[in-house]
mmCIF file of C-alpha atoms in Angstrom:
data_model
loop_
_atom_site.group_PDB
_atom_site.id
_atom_site.type_symbol
_atom_site.label_atom_id
_atom_site.label_comp_id
_atom_site.label_asym_id
_atom_site.label_seq_id
_atom_site.Cartn_x
_atom_site.Cartn_y
_atom_site.Cartn_z
ATOM 1 C CA MET A 1 52.070 38.212 -37.548
ATOM 2 C CA ARG A 2 53.482 41.581 -36.985
ATOM 3 C CA ARG A 3 57.247 40.955 -36.145
ATOM 4 C CA VAL A 4 60.490 43.983 -34.452
ATOM 5 C CA ALA A 5 63.569 43.399 -35.735
ATOM 6 C CA LEU A 6 65.973 44.499 -32.915
ATOM 7 C CA ARG A 7 69.136 46.170 -33.573
ATOM 8 C CA GLU A 8 71.269 44.183 -31.994
ATOM 9 C CA SER A 9 69.196 41.004 -32.713
ATOM 10 C CA PRO A 10 70.124 39.404 -36.736
ATOM 11 C CA GLY A 11 66.878 37.774 -37.145
ATOM 12 C CA LEU A 12 62.929 39.057 -36.369
ATOM 13 C CA VAL A 13 61.287 38.413 -33.063
ATOM 14 C CA PRO A 14 57.650 37.300 -33.688
ATOM 15 C CA ILE A 15 55.850 39.709 -31.325
ATOM 16 C CA ASP A 16 52.342 38.618 -31.915
ATOM 17 C CA LEU A 17 53.440 34.921 -30.737
ATOM 18 C CA LEU A 18 55.116 35.871 -27.199
ATOM 19 C CA ALA A 19 52.750 37.950 -26.650
ATOM 20 C CA LEU A 20 50.154 35.186 -26.055
ATOM 21 C CA LEU A 21 52.299 33.317 -23.743
ATOM 22 C CA ALA A 22 51.091 34.176 -19.753
ATOM 23 C CA LEU A 23 54.753 32.997 -19.098
ATOM 24 C CA PHE A 24 58.407 32.911 -20.068
ATOM 25 C CA GLY A 25 61.664 31.269 -19.138
ATOM 26 C CA GLU A 26 64.646 30.387 -20.305
ATOM 27 C CA ALA A 27 67.843 29.496 -19.084
ATOM 28 C CA THR A 28 70.818 31.911 -20.169
ATOM 29 C CA SER A 29 73.041 30.000 -23.565
ATOM 30 C CA THR A 30 76.754 30.788 -23.964
ATOM 31 C CA ASP A 31 75.033 33.788 -25.558
ATOM 32 C CA HIS A 32 74.620 34.932 -22.544
ATOM 33 C CA TRP A 33 74.632 38.965 -24.212
ATOM 34 C CA THR A 34 71.995 38.487 -26.705
ATOM 35 C CA ASP A 35 69.757 36.027 -24.077
ATOM 36 C CA THR A 36 69.760 39.531 -21.159
ATOM 37 C CA GLY A 37 69.532 41.792 -23.894
ATOM 38 C CA PRO A 38 67.570 41.617 -27.351
ATOM 39 C CA GLU A 39 66.111 38.830 -26.077
ATOM 40 C CA PHE A 40 64.935 40.440 -22.889
ATOM 41 C CA ARG A 41 63.753 42.722 -24.284
ATOM 42 C CA ALA A 42 61.732 41.306 -27.166
ATOM 43 C CA TYR A 43 59.427 38.935 -24.386
ATOM 44 C CA ALA A 44 58.947 42.621 -22.159
ATOM 45 C CA ALA A 45 57.826 44.628 -25.531
ATOM 46 C CA ALA A 46 56.158 41.598 -26.704
ATOM 47 C CA GLY A 47 53.714 42.292 -23.186
ATOM 48 C CA ALA A 48 54.387 38.947 -21.965
ATOM 49 C CA PRO A 49 53.377 39.485 -18.130
ATOM 50 C CA VAL A 50 56.100 36.520 -16.273
ATOM 51 C CA HIS A 51 59.420 36.073 -17.722
ATOM 52 C CA ILE A 52 62.279 33.837 -15.895
ATOM 53 C CA LEU A 53 65.598 34.063 -16.614
ATOM 54 C CA ILE A 54 67.679 31.552 -14.663
ATOM 55 C CA ASP A 55 71.664 33.314 -15.409
ATOM 56 C CA ARG A 56 74.123 30.814 -15.470
ATOM 57 C CA HIS A 57 76.429 33.321 -15.630
ATOM 58 C CA SER A 58 76.003 35.579 -12.278
ATOM 59 C CA LYS A 59 74.407 32.299 -10.707
ATOM 60 C CA THR A 60 70.534 33.909 -10.095
ATOM 61 C CA ALA A 61 67.681 32.987 -10.936
ATOM 62 C CA HIS A 62 65.271 36.019 -12.180
ATOM 63 C CA CYS A 63 61.603 36.172 -12.239
ATOM 64 C CA TYR A 64 60.606 39.513 -14.248
ATOM 65 C CA THR A 65 57.461 40.945 -14.234
ATOM 66 C CA ASN A 66 55.112 44.446 -15.531
ATOM 67 C CA PRO A 67 56.519 44.747 -18.890
ATOM 68 C CA ILE A 68 57.068 48.434 -20.192
ATOM 69 C CA LEU A 69 57.505 49.836 -23.477
ATOM 70 C CA PRO A 70 57.697 53.820 -22.973
ATOM 71 C CA GLY A 71 56.941 55.204 -26.538
ATOM 72 C CA ASP A 72 57.357 52.715 -30.302
ATOM 73 C CA ASP A 73 60.315 51.465 -30.177
ATOM 74 C CA PRO A 74 60.599 47.731 -28.539
ATOM 75 C CA THR A 75 65.055 48.075 -28.304
ATOM 76 C CA GLU A 76 63.748 50.619 -24.896
ATOM 77 C CA ALA A 77 61.552 47.920 -23.587
ATOM 78 C CA TYR A 78 62.197 46.526 -19.712
ATOM 79 C CA TYR A 79 60.380 44.944 -16.982
ATOM 80 C CA ASP A 80 59.700 47.172 -14.499
ATOM 81 C CA THR A 81 59.531 44.006 -11.343
ATOM 82 C CA ASP A 82 62.705 42.343 -10.857
ATOM 83 C CA VAL A 83 62.254 39.880 -7.918
ATOM 84 C CA LYS A 84 65.796 38.494 -7.712
ATOM 85 C CA VAL A 85 67.477 35.212 -5.816
ATOM 86 C CA ASP A 86 70.593 33.007 -5.498
ATOM 87 C CA LEU A 87 69.926 29.780 -7.642
ATOM 88 C CA GLY A 88 69.336 27.059 -4.943
ATOM 89 C CA GLU A 89 66.885 30.156 -3.082
ATOM 90 C CA PRO A 90 63.069 30.018 -3.941
ATOM 91 C CA LEU A 91 62.332 31.577 -6.176
ATOM 92 C CA PRO A 92 58.550 33.218 -5.833
ATOM 93 C CA ALA A 93 56.523 34.472 -9.101
ATOM 94 C CA PRO A 94 53.308 34.402 -9.438
ATOM 95 C CA TYR A 95 52.976 30.936 -10.239
ATOM 96 C CA PRO A 96 54.284 28.466 -7.511
ATOM 97 C CA VAL A 97 57.390 29.164 -6.505
ATOM 98 C CA LEU A 98 60.297 27.662 -8.643
ATOM 99 C CA ASP A 99 63.114 25.181 -6.710
ATOM 100 C CA THR A 100 66.807 26.805 -8.469
ATOM 101 C CA ALA A 101 68.685 23.813 -6.777
ATOM 102 C CA PRO A 102 68.060 21.796 -10.324
ATOM 103 C CA PHE A 103 70.236 24.556 -12.216
ATOM 104 C CA LEU A 104 73.673 24.348 -9.466
ATOM 105 C CA GLU A 105 75.991 23.063 -11.158
ATOM 106 C CA ARG A 106 77.310 19.814 -9.531
#
């Protein structure tokens, strides 16, 4: 298994395993910087075609598609497309539309 160490992340990310996923989804934790930085770039670098992110910090939901790895540096990876909605609004995705209302704080 190939592993890529991201400079900002203390651990190694198993890139080959991430690439097997057709859809990856997560909700941001208390470590917002890691969730939207090194982890986000690792999924793009692995070529995960769809990344759904529920960003509790900004109260938005994102459907990222079209991963791009310019060159050989995984810390430069990103997603070319970002469909963004406010939590509570339906998030169109390549799969069934995601109801984001359950992610609203009550």
